[in-house]
Amino acid sequence: MAESTNILSDNKDGILYLTINRESKLNAINFDTLEELKNIFNEVSDNKSIRAVILTGAGEKAFVAGADISEIAELNELNARKFSENGQEVFSLIESCHKPVIAVINGFALGGGCELAMACHMRIATANAKFGQPEVNLGIIPGYGGTQRLTFLIGRGKANELLMTGEMIGAEEGKSLGLVNHVTATKQDAIEKAEEILQKIMTKAPLALGMIVDCVNAVYSNDENGYLIEANSFARCVKSEDYSEGTAAFLEKRKPNFKGE
């Protein structure tokens, strides 16, 4: 794994544990952290020893409390668009990763932190987690995809309310809205829940998992025909050795041994 200053990484039994490690800044995302995320997820895609990712923040106070305000304060009209597009590119890389990525959200997930969590495939939150897009309080809007993903996840009406008021919601409300998959008492419980889910997922065919990511993401793309992508992905799966293994294992009443081929 590429060397990182702001992100701790540990690969255990196929699960890559990533921790945003800027606890004194409530794990706020700066330019360097974004670049490190980009490098890591580019490597995740090609690293066969990595089957899944759990992403969290250091400490108990915050997952990621937002983008680094000191950097935002230096933006001007000329570089603001590039700032937004850079973050969108990195978060899209996470969202389109063919290996499952689960965010474990402890404490604050605000602004860029909420956007980062939403780019992951699933979200497990501690009971004290707080979600929000408070950018309007700074006279701006989310720039890393927050207006889009929040609307997809919780619907237009509630997304407009949260984006326009800048208010935070708790983990239980986030779950009721579809923003959060599971709520646990503690961060350790959340990590264990993520591990439990991933242990099930990692018994499935890797190629099929990647196709699911593509098909689900296509639902939200105006440039793609999701049904066509599903049909093409289905055909690609049937052409794979994993398909032959999966069907043979079912008929032979045994567990399949998928190899991602």
XYZ file of C-alpha atoms in Angstrom:
261
model
C 0.000 0.000 0.000
C 1.231 3.470 -0.928
C 2.727 5.431 1.955
C 0.281 7.921 3.498
C 0.680 10.704 6.034
C -2.981 11.255 6.882
C -4.466 7.780 6.424
C -3.585 4.670 8.397
C -3.980 1.357 6.552
C -3.965 -2.254 7.701
C -4.821 -5.295 5.588
C -6.210 -8.143 7.710
C -7.548 -11.307 6.105
C -8.528 -9.528 2.917
C -10.143 -6.507 4.563
C -8.298 -3.206 4.215
C -8.900 -1.012 7.266
C -8.466 2.681 6.442
C -8.476 5.351 9.154
C -8.475 9.066 8.392
C -5.852 10.099 10.918
C -6.128 13.844 11.567
C -7.761 13.592 14.976
C -6.590 17.037 16.142
C -8.470 18.491 13.137
C -11.480 16.200 13.678
C -10.169 14.298 10.634
C -11.026 17.160 8.276
C -10.180 16.377 4.655
C -7.486 18.534 3.103
C -5.902 18.381 -0.351
C -3.235 15.917 0.781
C -5.790 13.532 2.298
C -7.821 13.567 -0.904
C -4.740 12.695 -2.910
C -3.910 9.858 -0.519
C -7.463 8.482 -0.844
C -7.108 8.608 -4.614
C -3.808 6.719 -4.562
C -5.114 4.104 -2.139
C -8.284 3.324 -4.059
C -6.404 3.144 -7.344
C -4.272 0.462 -5.702
C -7.264 -1.310 -4.105
C -8.710 -2.040 -7.530
C -5.625 -3.970 -8.671
C -4.538 -5.562 -5.387
C -5.842 -9.134 -5.244
C -4.999 -9.417 -1.535
C -7.677 -6.808 -0.808
C -11.242 -8.117 -0.963
C -13.052 -5.298 0.875
C -12.533 -1.974 2.651
C -13.654 -0.519 5.990
C -13.199 3.260 6.192
C -13.383 5.165 9.473
C -11.982 8.182 11.321
C -9.487 8.318 14.170
C -10.789 8.824 17.697
C -14.345 8.974 18.995
C -15.381 12.537 18.128
C -15.524 12.445 14.349
C -15.555 10.294 11.258
C -14.679 13.347 9.181
C -15.934 16.735 10.385
C -15.723 18.283 6.926
C -13.289 19.695 4.431
C -10.412 21.779 5.765
C -11.897 25.281 6.156
C -8.451 26.899 6.006
C -8.130 25.612 2.442
C -11.700 26.502 1.485
C -11.134 30.058 2.703
C -8.382 30.482 0.115
C -10.577 29.555 -2.858
C -11.459 31.975 -5.617
C -13.741 31.765 -8.637
C -10.960 30.418 -10.807
C -9.892 27.475 -8.649
C -13.195 26.642 -6.894
C -14.443 24.533 -9.798
C -11.221 22.515 -9.827
C -11.525 22.060 -6.050
C -15.004 20.593 -6.500
C -14.132 18.432 -9.501
C -11.093 16.974 -7.738
C -13.158 15.842 -4.761
C -15.879 14.480 -7.020
C -13.300 12.457 -8.942
C -11.894 10.850 -5.783
C -15.308 10.069 -4.298
C -16.499 8.634 -7.618
C -13.460 6.336 -7.524
C -14.649 5.025 -4.147
C -18.264 4.697 -5.283
C -17.280 2.735 -8.399
C -14.804 0.443 -6.621
C -15.563 -3.190 -7.510
C -14.784 -4.256 -3.955
C -17.281 -3.481 -1.160
C -16.502 -0.337 0.830
C -18.214 0.211 4.186
C -17.971 3.475 6.100
C -17.969 3.182 9.901
C -19.170 6.580 11.077
C -18.234 7.612 14.594
C -19.236 11.087 15.748
C -19.452 13.919 13.217
C -19.818 13.250 9.493
C -20.324 16.775 8.215
C -19.752 18.470 4.882
C -17.032 16.589 3.041
C -17.237 13.877 5.708
C -20.899 13.217 4.969
C -20.065 13.250 1.266
C -17.257 10.737 1.818
C -19.556 8.437 3.803
C -22.210 8.620 1.078
C -19.650 7.649 -1.578
C -19.115 4.333 0.224
C -21.375 1.405 -0.623
C -22.786 1.083 2.905
C -22.762 3.083 6.131
C -22.733 1.802 9.706
C -23.021 4.491 12.357
C -22.461 4.692 16.083
C -25.349 5.945 18.195
C -23.633 9.321 18.652
C -23.047 9.913 14.928
C -24.206 13.199 13.429
C -24.722 13.807 9.713
C -25.097 17.075 7.876
C -24.202 19.318 4.964
C -23.695 22.682 6.692
C -21.946 24.385 3.768
C -24.790 26.912 3.416
C -23.579 28.446 6.689
C -20.371 29.401 4.864
C -22.232 30.854 1.911
C -21.469 27.861 -0.314
C -22.955 24.468 -1.182
C -21.521 20.926 -1.064
C -18.957 20.430 -3.805
C -17.945 16.775 -3.566
C -21.245 15.299 -4.782
C -23.313 15.933 -1.650
C -26.288 17.533 -3.398
C -26.572 14.496 -5.659
C -25.911 11.544 -3.354
C -27.956 12.915 -0.458
C -30.940 13.329 -2.771
C -30.531 9.812 -4.155
C -30.338 8.325 -0.665
C -33.072 10.195 1.227
C -35.263 11.849 -1.404
C -35.702 15.352 -2.767
C -37.817 16.909 -0.014
C -35.670 15.910 2.963
C -32.460 16.564 1.040
C -33.611 20.100 0.253
C -34.443 20.643 3.927
C -31.046 19.481 5.186
C -29.086 21.263 2.469
C -30.976 24.552 2.901
C -31.014 24.632 6.702
C -27.557 23.139 7.238
C -28.986 21.185 10.181
C -27.570 17.905 11.475
C -29.444 14.653 11.989
C -28.610 11.755 14.297
C -27.859 8.157 13.419
C -31.345 6.807 14.088
C -32.986 9.430 11.890
C -30.346 8.743 9.265
C -31.301 5.083 9.367
C -34.997 5.840 9.042
C -34.266 8.001 5.986
C -32.082 5.395 4.272
C -28.805 7.217 4.806
C -27.537 4.628 7.330
C -27.681 0.832 7.058
C -27.160 -0.026 10.734
C -26.749 1.796 14.061
C -24.626 0.346 16.866
C -23.804 1.424 20.408
C -20.051 1.858 19.969
C -17.408 2.231 17.299
C -16.059 -1.242 17.993
C -19.579 -2.653 17.595
C -19.856 -0.824 14.272
C -16.561 -2.255 13.037
C -17.647 -5.743 14.064
C -20.956 -5.288 12.231
C -19.061 -4.183 9.119
C -16.804 -7.235 9.425
C -19.837 -9.491 9.802
C -21.373 -8.128 6.598
C -18.110 -8.323 4.700
C -17.457 -11.913 5.786
C -20.732 -12.847 4.075
C -19.979 -10.780 0.985
C -16.476 -12.204 0.603
C -17.909 -15.711 0.142
C -19.582 -14.520 -3.069
C -18.182 -14.293 -6.602
C -15.886 -11.239 -6.900
C -16.773 -10.582 -10.529
C -20.481 -10.595 -9.731
C -19.902 -8.167 -6.854
C -18.182 -5.743 -9.202
C -21.035 -6.037 -11.702
C -23.531 -5.231 -8.931
C -21.644 -2.003 -8.190
C -21.805 -1.014 -11.866
C -25.502 -1.821 -12.169
C -26.545 -0.045 -8.976
C -24.523 3.053 -9.892
C -26.164 3.063 -13.332
C -29.543 3.661 -11.665
C -28.394 7.194 -10.895
C -26.701 7.975 -14.205
C -28.473 9.900 -16.955
C -25.792 8.808 -19.408
C -26.287 5.062 -19.040
C -29.089 2.576 -19.643
C -29.156 0.587 -16.425
C -31.127 -2.289 -17.931
C -28.619 -2.615 -20.769
C -25.723 -2.549 -18.306
C -27.474 -5.236 -16.248
C -27.973 -7.465 -19.300
C -24.366 -7.005 -20.434
C -23.065 -7.617 -16.909
C -25.222 -10.737 -16.584
C -23.701 -12.075 -19.811
C -20.176 -11.312 -18.600
C -20.866 -13.215 -15.383
C -22.162 -16.244 -17.298
C -18.943 -16.259 -19.332
C -16.832 -16.496 -16.149
C -15.339 -19.501 -14.398
C -17.068 -18.340 -11.214
C -20.422 -18.963 -12.903
C -19.396 -22.503 -13.801
C -18.161 -23.065 -10.255
C -21.239 -21.538 -8.641
C -23.756 -23.560 -10.619
C -21.729 -26.770 -10.232
C -21.450 -26.244 -6.468
C -25.206 -25.704 -6.202
C -25.998 -28.899 -8.115
C -23.398 -30.841 -6.127
C -24.706 -29.437 -2.827
C -21.356 -27.956 -1.723
C -19.955 -24.509 -1.048
C -18.506 -22.781 -4.110
C -14.855 -21.822 -4.356
C -14.898 -18.560 -6.265
C -11.641 -17.201 -7.691
C -12.767 -14.015 -9.387
C -12.095 -15.432 -12.838
